[in-house]
mmCIF file of C-alpha atoms in Angstrom:
data_model
loop_
_atom_site.group_PDB
_atom_site.id
_atom_site.type_symbol
_atom_site.label_atom_id
_atom_site.label_comp_id
_atom_site.label_asym_id
_atom_site.label_seq_id
_atom_site.Cartn_x
_atom_site.Cartn_y
_atom_site.Cartn_z
ATOM 1 C CA SER A 1 -0.286 -0.042 -0.080
ATOM 2 C CA ASN A 2 1.016 3.631 -0.705
ATOM 3 C CA TYR A 3 -0.328 6.917 -0.180
ATOM 4 C CA TRP A 4 0.428 10.038 -1.209
ATOM 5 C CA GLU A 5 -1.223 13.851 -0.608
ATOM 6 C CA GLY A 6 -0.018 16.507 -3.180
ATOM 7 C CA GLY A 7 -0.152 20.243 -2.485
ATOM 8 C CA ILE A 8 -2.246 22.534 -5.239
ATOM 9 C CA LEU A 9 -2.029 21.645 -8.789
ATOM 10 C CA SER A 10 -2.888 24.643 -11.115
ATOM 11 C CA LEU A 11 -4.115 23.421 -14.484
ATOM 12 C CA THR A 12 -4.943 26.199 -17.330
ATOM 13 C CA GLU A 13 -3.905 24.083 -20.474
ATOM 14 C CA ASN A 14 -3.641 20.565 -21.196
ATOM 15 C CA THR A 15 -0.981 18.875 -19.274
ATOM 16 C CA ILE A 16 1.290 15.231 -19.279
ATOM 17 C CA MET A 17 2.629 14.649 -16.038
ATOM 18 C CA ASP A 18 4.356 11.519 -15.644
ATOM 19 C CA ILE A 19 4.489 9.970 -11.419
ATOM 20 C CA SER A 20 7.077 8.210 -10.611
ATOM 21 C CA ILE A 21 6.596 6.217 -7.574
ATOM 22 C CA ALA A 22 9.907 6.249 -5.619
ATOM 23 C CA VAL A 23 10.193 3.095 -3.957
ATOM 24 C CA LYS A 24 12.872 0.872 -3.320
ATOM 25 C CA ARG A 25 13.094 -2.911 -3.969
ATOM 26 C CA VAL A 26 13.738 -4.558 -0.356
ATOM 27 C CA ASP A 27 14.208 -8.423 -0.825
ATOM 28 C CA VAL A 28 13.398 -10.229 2.277
ATOM 29 C CA HIS A 29 14.772 -14.023 2.995
ATOM 30 C CA VAL A 30 13.334 -15.476 5.931
ATOM 31 C CA GLN A 31 15.133 -18.461 7.705
ATOM 32 C CA ASP A 32 14.835 -20.807 10.430
ATOM 33 C CA PRO A 33 18.092 -20.514 13.193
ATOM 34 C CA LEU A 34 19.675 -23.376 11.354
ATOM 35 C CA GLY A 35 19.430 -21.299 8.099
ATOM 36 C CA ASN A 36 16.546 -23.678 6.435
ATOM 37 C CA PRO A 37 14.389 -21.340 4.124
ATOM 38 C CA VAL A 38 10.853 -20.751 5.943
ATOM 39 C CA ALA A 39 8.275 -21.051 2.992
ATOM 40 C CA GLY A 40 4.872 -19.769 3.801
ATOM 41 C CA ALA A 41 5.975 -16.564 6.393
ATOM 42 C CA GLY A 42 3.886 -13.740 6.211
ATOM 43 C CA LEU A 43 5.548 -9.937 5.956
ATOM 44 C CA THR A 44 3.969 -7.047 7.108
ATOM 45 C CA SER A 45 5.500 -3.491 8.111
ATOM 46 C CA SER A 46 4.980 -0.274 10.222
ATOM 47 C CA ALA A 47 4.206 2.836 7.855
ATOM 48 C CA GLY A 48 7.729 5.487 6.322
ATOM 49 C CA TYR A 49 6.753 8.312 5.895
ATOM 50 C CA ILE A 50 8.515 10.653 3.513
ATOM 51 C CA SER A 51 8.042 14.073 1.483
ATOM 52 C CA THR A 52 8.615 13.591 -2.170
ATOM 53 C CA LEU A 53 6.811 14.607 -5.200
ATOM 54 C CA ILE A 54 3.321 13.821 -7.208
ATOM 55 C CA GLY A 55 4.505 14.623 -10.477
ATOM 56 C CA THR A 56 5.633 18.266 -9.950
ATOM 57 C CA VAL A 57 3.935 18.520 -6.802
ATOM 58 C CA PRO A 58 5.390 18.779 -3.182
ATOM 59 C CA SER A 59 3.820 15.893 -1.107
ATOM 60 C CA THR A 60 3.787 13.832 1.733
ATOM 61 C CA GLY A 61 3.471 10.089 1.444
ATOM 62 C CA ASN A 62 3.596 6.886 3.186
ATOM 63 C CA SER A 63 4.143 3.258 2.263
ATOM 64 C CA TYR A 64 3.573 -0.010 4.256
ATOM 65 C CA TYR A 65 2.189 -3.778 4.372
ATOM 66 C CA PRO A 66 -0.309 -3.276 6.659
ATOM 67 C CA TYR A 67 -1.291 -6.046 8.964
ATOM 68 C CA TYR A 68 -5.145 -5.604 8.474
ATOM 69 C CA HIS A 69 -4.243 -6.905 4.609
ATOM 70 C CA PRO A 70 -2.891 -9.879 3.185
ATOM 71 C CA PRO A 71 0.728 -10.118 3.922
ATOM 72 C CA ALA A 72 3.489 -10.590 1.203
ATOM 73 C CA MET A 73 4.408 -14.218 1.513
ATOM 74 C CA THR A 74 7.692 -16.556 1.372
ATOM 75 C CA ASP A 75 7.898 -18.856 -1.729
ATOM 76 C CA THR A 76 9.290 -22.034 -1.154
ATOM 77 C CA SER A 77 12.732 -20.777 -0.936
ATOM 78 C CA GLY A 78 12.163 -18.441 1.714
ATOM 79 C CA ASN A 79 11.792 -15.270 -0.270
ATOM 80 C CA THR A 80 9.320 -12.005 -1.257
ATOM 81 C CA THR A 81 9.857 -8.616 -2.112
ATOM 82 C CA LEU A 82 8.873 -5.533 -0.439
ATOM 83 C CA TRP A 83 8.758 -2.062 -2.430
ATOM 84 C CA LEU A 84 8.592 0.566 -0.010
ATOM 85 C CA PHE A 85 9.672 4.462 -0.002
ATOM 86 C CA PRO A 86 13.223 4.871 1.160
ATOM 87 C CA THR A 87 12.971 5.335 4.946
ATOM 88 C CA THR A 88 12.982 3.494 8.290
ATOM 89 C CA TYR A 89 10.289 0.518 8.903
ATOM 90 C CA THR A 90 9.963 -2.377 11.585
ATOM 91 C CA LEU A 91 9.158 -5.590 9.643
ATOM 92 C CA THR A 92 7.063 -8.278 10.992
ATOM 93 C CA VAL A 93 7.428 -11.993 10.071
ATOM 94 C CA THR A 94 4.760 -14.526 10.883
ATOM 95 C CA PRO A 95 6.009 -18.142 10.623
ATOM 96 C CA PRO A 96 3.498 -20.489 9.203
ATOM 97 C CA THR A 97 0.742 -21.884 11.796
ATOM 98 C CA ASP A 98 2.536 -25.360 12.067
ATOM 99 C CA SER A 99 5.793 -23.621 12.976
ATOM 100 C CA PRO A 100 7.577 -24.077 16.235
ATOM 101 C CA PHE A 101 8.947 -20.154 15.861
ATOM 102 C CA ALA A 102 7.408 -17.171 17.109
ATOM 103 C CA ILE A 103 6.115 -13.976 15.063
ATOM 104 C CA THR A 104 9.550 -12.075 14.713
ATOM 105 C CA ASN A 105 10.057 -8.290 14.683
ATOM 106 C CA VAL A 106 12.957 -6.488 12.935
ATOM 107 C CA PRO A 107 12.764 -3.050 14.141
ATOM 108 C CA ASN A 108 15.011 0.006 12.626
ATOM 109 C CA VAL A 109 15.347 -1.252 8.811
ATOM 110 C CA THR A 110 16.368 1.564 6.656
ATOM 111 C CA VAL A 111 15.427 1.566 3.102
ATOM 112 C CA SER A 112 17.869 3.982 0.927
ATOM 113 C CA ASP A 113 18.371 1.736 -2.035
ATOM 114 C CA ASP A 114 17.457 -1.394 -3.681
ATOM 115 C CA THR A 115 18.220 -3.735 -0.762
ATOM 116 C CA SER A 116 18.608 -7.165 0.808
ATOM 117 C CA ILE A 117 18.015 -8.906 4.287
ATOM 118 C CA THR A 118 17.669 -12.024 6.167
ATOM 119 C CA VAL A 119 15.356 -12.366 8.958
ATOM 120 C CA THR A 120 15.842 -15.357 11.093
ATOM 121 C CA LEU A 121 13.058 -16.967 13.193
ATOM 122 C CA VAL A 122 13.346 -17.101 16.976
ATOM 123 C CA SER A 123 11.808 -19.267 19.221
ATOM 124 C CA PRO A 124 9.116 -17.637 21.375
ATOM 125 C CA VAL A 125 8.936 -16.276 24.784
ATOM 126 C CA ILE A 126 5.709 -16.361 26.750
ATOM 127 C CA LEU A 127 3.526 -13.801 28.465
ATOM 128 C CA SER A 128 0.677 -14.942 30.223
ATOM 129 C CA GLY A 129 -1.626 -13.852 33.116
ATOM 130 C CA ARG A 130 -4.685 -12.703 34.421
ATOM 131 C CA VAL A 131 -6.724 -9.726 33.806
ATOM 132 C CA LEU A 132 -8.253 -9.299 37.489
ATOM 133 C CA ASN A 133 -10.976 -6.844 39.114
ATOM 134 C CA PRO A 134 -10.141 -5.034 42.473
ATOM 135 C CA LEU A 135 -10.967 -8.096 44.536
ATOM 136 C CA GLY A 136 -8.897 -10.487 42.729
ATOM 137 C CA VAL A 137 -11.504 -12.082 40.227
ATOM 138 C CA GLY A 138 -10.399 -12.789 36.555
ATOM 139 C CA VAL A 139 -12.520 -10.768 34.245
ATOM 140 C CA PRO A 140 -13.614 -13.178 31.330
ATOM 141 C CA ASP A 141 -14.135 -11.925 27.551
ATOM 142 C CA GLN A 142 -11.807 -8.544 27.785
ATOM 143 C CA ALA A 143 -9.807 -8.088 24.961
ATOM 144 C CA ILE A 144 -5.953 -7.603 25.335
ATOM 145 C CA ARG A 145 -3.373 -6.805 23.114
ATOM 146 C CA LEU A 146 0.035 -6.525 22.455
ATOM 147 C CA ALA A 147 2.103 -4.840 19.572
ATOM 148 C CA ALA A 148 6.062 -4.704 18.982
ATOM 149 C CA THR A 149 7.088 -1.161 19.778
ATOM 150 C CA GLY A 150 6.922 0.789 16.673
ATOM 151 C CA THR A 151 4.491 -1.137 14.793
ATOM 152 C CA GLU A 152 0.606 -1.141 14.833
ATOM 153 C CA ASN A 153 0.690 -5.270 14.365
ATOM 154 C CA TRP A 154 -1.524 -5.885 16.870
ATOM 155 C CA LEU A 155 -1.766 -9.483 18.729
ATOM 156 C CA TYR A 156 -5.374 -10.014 20.275
ATOM 157 C CA TYR A 157 -6.444 -12.232 22.449
ATOM 158 C CA THR A 158 -9.659 -12.741 24.852
ATOM 159 C CA THR A 159 -9.458 -13.362 28.047
ATOM 160 C CA ALA A 160 -11.029 -17.008 29.149
ATOM 161 C CA SER A 161 -13.562 -17.232 31.933
ATOM 162 C CA ASP A 162 -11.147 -16.804 34.925
ATOM 163 C CA GLY A 163 -9.700 -13.927 33.248
ATOM 164 C CA SER A 164 -6.135 -15.703 31.787
ATOM 165 C CA TYR A 165 -4.343 -14.968 28.916
ATOM 166 C CA ILE A 166 -1.545 -15.891 27.226
ATOM 167 C CA PHE A 167 0.689 -14.513 24.032
ATOM 168 C CA SER A 168 3.472 -16.512 22.328
ATOM 169 C CA VAL A 169 5.842 -13.635 20.973
ATOM 170 C CA SER A 170 9.433 -13.076 19.886
ATOM 171 C CA PRO A 171 11.554 -11.377 22.614
ATOM 172 C CA GLY A 172 11.805 -7.646 22.279
ATOM 173 C CA ASP A 173 9.954 -4.554 23.162
ATOM 174 C CA TYR A 174 6.013 -4.409 22.682
ATOM 175 C CA LYS A 175 2.748 -2.054 23.674
ATOM 176 C CA ILE A 176 0.357 -3.567 25.474
ATOM 177 C CA ALA A 177 -3.543 -2.574 25.730
ATOM 178 C CA LEU A 178 -6.562 -3.830 27.635
ATOM 179 C CA GLU A 179 -10.038 -2.749 26.193
ATOM 180 C CA SER A 180 -12.437 -3.663 28.758
ATOM 181 C CA TYR A 181 -16.285 -3.222 27.710
ATOM 182 C CA ASN A 182 -19.574 -4.540 28.272
ATOM 183 C CA ILE A 183 -18.622 -5.774 31.999
ATOM 184 C CA PRO A 184 -21.824 -7.198 34.209
ATOM 185 C CA ASN A 185 -22.459 -5.258 37.306
ATOM 186 C CA ALA A 186 -21.535 -8.121 39.174
ATOM 187 C CA LEU A 187 -17.838 -8.293 38.125
ATOM 188 C CA ASN A 188 -17.054 -4.714 40.281
ATOM 189 C CA LEU A 189 -15.642 -2.553 37.520
ATOM 190 C CA PRO A 190 -17.275 0.293 35.439
ATOM 191 C CA ARG A 191 -19.206 -1.278 32.178
ATOM 192 C CA TYR A 192 -16.709 0.442 29.810
#
């Protein structure tokens, strides 16, 4: 996905304006810790913002592979290609569902020219616990979410009947959010 928004374009006569999309090729190879390629891994990225031109008009733009759209997928050799504006990104690699490896985040990927990078999947760390009310009782059916710092690639979990949750992620820094809503009066919490 890329999006530009430009300034004012004054048209007073027929005009031909070629628009070059200023993206760079980023070849990504995904492998396991032994160096074996990982097929079927999905890649998303944070948004990268730049100032550029739409034809001759100054503009700003962003390019990214958002988590809420289908990801770029690795082929049987563990390779895929992203096309991104020249700026800095966090890449998120989601291994195939049968993989023992964690969703792996690669922060501070700077794209200044066509480039190649290798991502090695890692073993997961577990974050688990319970969402509790002030009386220490577990709160069921609450959305708790986690995203690697620098991304909006949120992982969602709905708490179990005892308020428990669990995430299996790669080691790193994360944002955490709790969305409490539609709580019955008997649970001793605000409704929303």
